[in-house]
Each structure stands twice: as structure tokens, then as C-alpha cells.
mmCIF file of C-alpha atoms in Angstrom:
data_model
loop_
_atom_site.group_PDB
_atom_site.id
_atom_site.type_symbol
_atom_site.label_atom_id
_atom_site.label_comp_id
_atom_site.label_asym_id
_atom_site.label_seq_id
_atom_site.Cartn_x
_atom_site.Cartn_y
_atom_site.Cartn_z
ATOM 1 C CA MET W 20 -34.219 -77.942 -18.836
ATOM 2 C CA LEU W 21 -31.074 -78.624 -16.754
ATOM 3 C CA GLN W 22 -31.714 -75.573 -14.264
ATOM 4 C CA ASP W 23 -35.055 -77.108 -13.508
ATOM 5 C CA VAL W 24 -33.753 -80.633 -12.018
ATOM 6 C CA TYR W 25 -31.533 -78.644 -9.796
ATOM 7 C CA VAL W 26 -33.859 -75.694 -8.548
ATOM 8 C CA SER W 27 -35.147 -75.850 -5.129
ATOM 9 C CA LYS W 28 -32.992 -78.921 -4.105
ATOM 10 C CA LEU W 29 -31.139 -79.110 -0.622
ATOM 11 C CA VAL W 30 -27.272 -78.823 -0.433
ATOM 12 C CA ALA W 31 -25.005 -79.427 2.023
ATOM 13 C CA PHE W 32 -21.441 -78.136 1.993
ATOM 14 C CA SER W 33 -18.560 -77.897 4.800
ATOM 15 C CA PRO W 34 -16.586 -74.614 4.667
ATOM 16 C CA ASP W 35 -13.488 -76.629 5.760
ATOM 17 C CA LYS W 36 -13.652 -78.872 2.749
ATOM 18 C CA GLU W 37 -14.792 -75.862 0.238
ATOM 19 C CA ARG W 38 -12.430 -73.516 -1.008
ATOM 20 C CA TRP W 39 -15.102 -71.077 -2.482
ATOM 21 C CA MET W 40 -16.699 -70.729 0.696
ATOM 22 C CA LYS W 41 -15.021 -67.587 2.155
ATOM 23 C CA ALA W 42 -13.110 -68.416 5.493
ATOM 24 C CA LYS W 43 -14.169 -65.020 7.504
ATOM 25 C CA ILE W 44 -17.974 -65.606 6.838
ATOM 26 C CA TYR W 45 -18.414 -68.955 7.873
ATOM 27 C CA ARG W 46 -15.634 -69.506 10.732
ATOM 28 C CA PRO W 47 -18.281 -70.244 13.259
ATOM 29 C CA ILE W 48 -19.294 -73.417 11.356
ATOM 30 C CA GLY W 49 -15.627 -75.170 11.666
ATOM 31 C CA THR W 50 -15.563 -78.523 10.026
ATOM 32 C CA ALA W 51 -19.679 -79.177 10.630
ATOM 33 C CA TYR W 52 -21.859 -79.059 7.176
ATOM 34 C CA ILE W 53 -24.456 -76.284 6.609
ATOM 35 C CA ILE W 54 -27.683 -76.645 4.266
ATOM 36 C CA GLU W 55 -28.855 -74.642 1.505
ATOM 37 C CA ARG W 56 -31.574 -74.489 -0.972
ATOM 38 C CA VAL W 57 -30.646 -73.933 -4.580
ATOM 39 C CA TYR W 58 -32.329 -71.115 -6.487
ATOM 40 C CA ARG W 59 -32.008 -70.404 -10.198
ATOM 41 C CA LEU W 60 -29.854 -67.470 -11.080
ATOM 42 C CA VAL W 61 -28.666 -67.100 -14.605
ATOM 43 C CA LYS W 62 -25.595 -64.732 -14.329
ATOM 44 C CA LYS W 63 -23.402 -63.565 -17.166
ATOM 45 C CA GLY W 64 -20.241 -61.992 -17.865
ATOM 46 C CA LYS W 65 -16.693 -62.367 -15.744
ATOM 47 C CA LYS W 66 -18.001 -64.692 -12.882
ATOM 48 C CA ALA W 67 -20.723 -66.413 -14.890
ATOM 49 C CA SER W 68 -23.179 -68.881 -12.837
ATOM 50 C CA LEU W 69 -26.117 -70.500 -13.415
ATOM 51 C CA PHE W 70 -27.705 -70.853 -9.540
ATOM 52 C CA GLN W 71 -27.415 -69.159 -6.330
ATOM 53 C CA ILE W 72 -27.470 -71.119 -3.016
ATOM 54 C CA ARG W 73 -29.049 -69.423 0.136
ATOM 55 C CA TRP W 74 -28.785 -70.628 3.876
ATOM 56 C CA LEU W 75 -31.365 -72.424 5.811
ATOM 57 C CA ASP W 76 -29.815 -71.159 8.908
ATOM 58 C CA SER W 77 -30.394 -67.568 9.916
ATOM 59 C CA GLN W 78 -27.333 -66.700 10.699
ATOM 60 C CA PHE W 79 -26.162 -67.070 7.011
ATOM 61 C CA GLN W 80 -28.636 -65.595 5.271
ATOM 62 C CA SER W 81 -26.822 -62.393 4.162
ATOM 63 C CA ALA W 82 -24.200 -64.539 2.521
ATOM 64 C CA VAL W 83 -25.505 -65.712 -0.811
ATOM 65 C CA GLU W 84 -23.370 -67.535 -2.919
ATOM 66 C CA HIS W 85 -23.356 -68.100 -7.092
ATOM 67 C CA ILE W 86 -22.253 -71.685 -7.869
ATOM 68 C CA SER W 87 -22.056 -73.952 -10.850
ATOM 69 C CA VAL W 88 -23.793 -76.921 -11.950
ATOM 70 C CA GLY W 89 -20.738 -79.125 -10.893
ATOM 71 C CA VAL W 90 -21.107 -77.386 -7.233
ATOM 72 C CA VAL W 91 -24.657 -77.878 -7.036
ATOM 73 C CA GLN W 92 -24.032 -81.664 -7.783
ATOM 74 C CA LEU W 93 -21.414 -82.108 -5.351
ATOM 75 C CA GLY W 94 -23.728 -80.341 -2.732
ATOM 76 C CA ILE W 95 -26.738 -82.487 -3.424
ATOM 77 C CA LYS W 96 -24.381 -85.826 -2.852
ATOM 78 C CA ASN W 97 -23.178 -84.395 0.315
ATOM 79 C CA TYR W 98 -26.745 -83.776 1.383
ATOM 80 C CA VAL W 99 -27.632 -87.252 0.545
ATOM 81 C CA ALA W 100 -24.900 -88.740 2.338
ATOM 82 C CA LEU W 101 -25.493 -86.665 5.251
ATOM 83 C CA THR W 102 -29.289 -87.768 5.501
ATOM 84 C CA ARG W 103 -28.207 -91.401 5.369
ATOM 85 C CA VAL W 104 -25.783 -91.516 8.130
ATOM 86 C CA LYS W 105 -26.631 -94.028 10.964
ATOM 87 C CA ASN W 106 -25.914 -92.315 13.853
ATOM 88 C CA PRO W 107 -27.709 -92.944 16.820
ATOM 89 C CA ASP W 108 -30.953 -90.871 17.744
ATOM 90 C CA TRP W 109 -31.546 -89.570 21.142
ATOM 91 C CA ARG W 110 -34.029 -92.264 22.216
ATOM 92 C CA ILE W 111 -31.260 -94.839 21.777
ATOM 93 C CA LEU W 112 -28.595 -92.378 23.598
ATOM 94 C CA VAL W 113 -31.234 -92.527 26.680
ATOM 95 C CA ARG W 114 -32.329 -96.104 26.277
ATOM 96 C CA PRO W 115 -31.213 -97.873 29.939
ATOM 97 C CA ASP W 116 -28.579 -100.755 29.193
ATOM 98 C CA PRO W 117 -30.288 -104.104 29.343
ATOM 99 C CA THR W 118 -27.192 -105.617 31.037
ATOM 100 C CA ASP W 119 -26.853 -103.490 33.746
ATOM 101 C CA GLU W 120 -29.301 -104.838 36.366
ATOM 102 C CA ILE W 121 -30.214 -103.099 39.675
ATOM 103 C CA ASP W 122 -30.107 -105.428 42.675
ATOM 104 C CA PHE W 123 -33.526 -104.469 44.797
ATOM 105 C CA GLU W 124 -32.299 -106.875 47.521
ATOM 106 C CA GLU W 125 -30.349 -104.208 48.817
ATOM 107 C CA ASP W 126 -30.583 -103.028 52.538
ATOM 108 C CA ASP W 127 -32.549 -100.224 52.125
ATOM 109 C CA SER W 128 -32.816 -98.635 55.633
ATOM 110 C CA ASP W 129 -30.940 -95.446 54.046
ATOM 111 C CA CYS W 130 -33.979 -94.575 51.936
ATOM 112 C CA GLU W 131 -36.636 -94.947 54.982
ATOM 113 C CA GLU W 132 -38.487 -91.839 55.626
ATOM 114 C CA GLU W 133 -38.394 -90.333 58.859
ATOM 115 C CA VAL W 134 -42.109 -89.744 60.784
ATOM 116 C CA LEU W 135 -43.067 -86.207 59.607
ATOM 117 C CA GLN W 136 -43.717 -83.769 62.301
ATOM 118 C CA ALA W 137 -45.706 -80.415 62.269
ATOM 119 C CA PHE W 138 -43.504 -77.448 63.048
ATOM 120 C CA ASP W 139 -44.278 -75.850 66.381
ATOM 121 C CA PRO W 140 -42.973 -72.717 66.738
ATOM 122 C CA SER W 141 -42.273 -71.156 69.953
ATOM 123 C CA GLU W 142 -43.707 -67.950 69.393
ATOM 124 C CA LEU W 143 -46.915 -67.094 67.278
ATOM 125 C CA LEU W 144 -45.729 -65.466 63.835
ATOM 126 C CA PRO W 145 -48.294 -62.850 62.064
ATOM 127 C CA THR W 146 -50.072 -64.335 59.396
ATOM 128 C CA SER W 147 -51.339 -61.434 57.856
ATOM 129 C CA LEU W 148 -50.551 -57.838 56.652
ATOM 130 C CA ALA W 149 -53.042 -56.300 59.417
ATOM 131 C CA GLU W 150 -51.071 -58.452 62.021
ATOM 132 C CA VAL W 151 -47.778 -57.207 60.704
ATOM 133 C CA GLU W 152 -48.671 -53.594 60.795
ATOM 134 C CA ALA W 153 -50.336 -53.708 64.252
ATOM 135 C CA ILE W 154 -46.858 -54.633 65.952
ATOM 136 C CA LYS W 155 -45.982 -52.116 68.178
ATOM 137 C CA SER W 156 -43.052 -53.647 70.047
ATOM 138 C CA MET W 157 -40.536 -53.610 67.124
ATOM 139 C CA ARG W 158 -38.512 -50.904 66.571
ATOM 140 C CA PHE W 159 -36.220 -49.702 63.531
ATOM 141 C CA ASP W 160 -33.188 -47.468 64.690
ATOM 142 C CA PRO W 161 -31.161 -46.512 61.391
ATOM 143 C CA ASN W 162 -28.194 -45.498 63.478
ATOM 144 C CA GLY W 163 -28.125 -48.731 65.664
ATOM 145 C CA GLU W 164 -25.269 -51.052 65.574
ATOM 146 C CA VAL W 165 -25.120 -54.786 66.136
ATOM 147 C CA GLU W 166 -21.969 -56.641 66.728
ATOM 148 C CA GLY W 167 -21.337 -59.077 64.095
ATOM 149 C CA PRO W 168 -20.157 -62.821 64.641
ATOM 150 C CA SER W 169 -16.302 -62.460 66.013
ATOM 151 C CA TYR W 170 -15.325 -65.652 63.853
ATOM 152 C CA LEU W 171 -16.275 -63.984 60.640
ATOM 153 C CA TYR W 172 -14.220 -61.731 58.562
ATOM 154 C CA GLN W 173 -10.953 -62.114 60.745
ATOM 155 C CA HIS W 174 -7.816 -61.783 58.864
ATOM 156 C CA SER W 175 -4.839 -63.891 60.531
ATOM 157 C CA ASP W 176 -3.790 -60.717 62.702
ATOM 158 C CA GLY W 177 -6.920 -60.401 64.598
ATOM 159 C CA SER W 178 -8.251 -57.565 62.798
ATOM 160 C CA ALA W 179 -11.562 -57.529 61.172
ATOM 161 C CA ALA W 180 -10.974 -54.281 58.977
ATOM 162 C CA THR W 181 -11.608 -55.043 55.352
#
């Protein structure tokens, strides 16, 4: 049967180019194409149609469209055209330019590493939780105040109030 030829085929439509696609639902797509799969559905009555399409993109799965044979044929034609487009893939886009040569004879003094030196703190810091808990010389005063740096938070009139 005619319907069996088109069932399960992939079709592509752009809401910008198709008047039957509801602008409100497909607004996020703009001029891009979205891919759908064709299902058989015989719908009789005023809006008779042979097919139903369901979108592969989950954002539009609730938007089911009922279409005719001519629209299915156009969608298949769009899908075939999209899959045959010779756009550069990511491998071509990230491939280095063969004409862009790098001169390795340049002065590399700015790339030389300095001699690594071990950090030598003037006072030894505690290395375990037990050592931290054993420190007796620290005192926390919740009401204490420390004067902030004079160069921070100053307005043009010299005040530091915010």
C-alpha cells in the first residue's frame, strides 16, 4: 500500500518555511530544521490525513501533526538534502593550518623554568588535627575589633562609612 512506503521514514521541516507548522509551538527553532518520524494514521472527516509525524526532539514530543502524502514527500526530500550537505565536520574545523609554520629558532629565554626551591616557612605550622587542638596560645575574642587597612573603602571625602 502507499502508506507502507512512507511509514517510519524520517522527514525534516523548518517552521519558518512551512505554513502548517504552528508558529507559537515552534518559535524556539527559528529557521533551523527539526527531524520527525512518520507514523500511519488514517484520520477521516473534515481534517482527513493519512499520516502523523512525531518529533525526535523531546522538546516537541507533545506537538503531534497530521499531514498528507504530499507533505510527507516534501519532508523526505528535505531530510535527504540535509543529510547530503557537505558541511565541514569538527575534525576539519580543528585541524591545524598547514601553511601556518611555527619558527622554533626564536629566542626561548622567556620559556625557561626557574630553579625550583622548597618552601621554608619561618615558623612550623601544625600538621595534624591533634596539634591544632593542642594550641593554647590562640585566643578568640568575639567582641574584638581589628582596624581595617586605611587604603580600602575610603570615599573621596576621607570617610570609610558605607
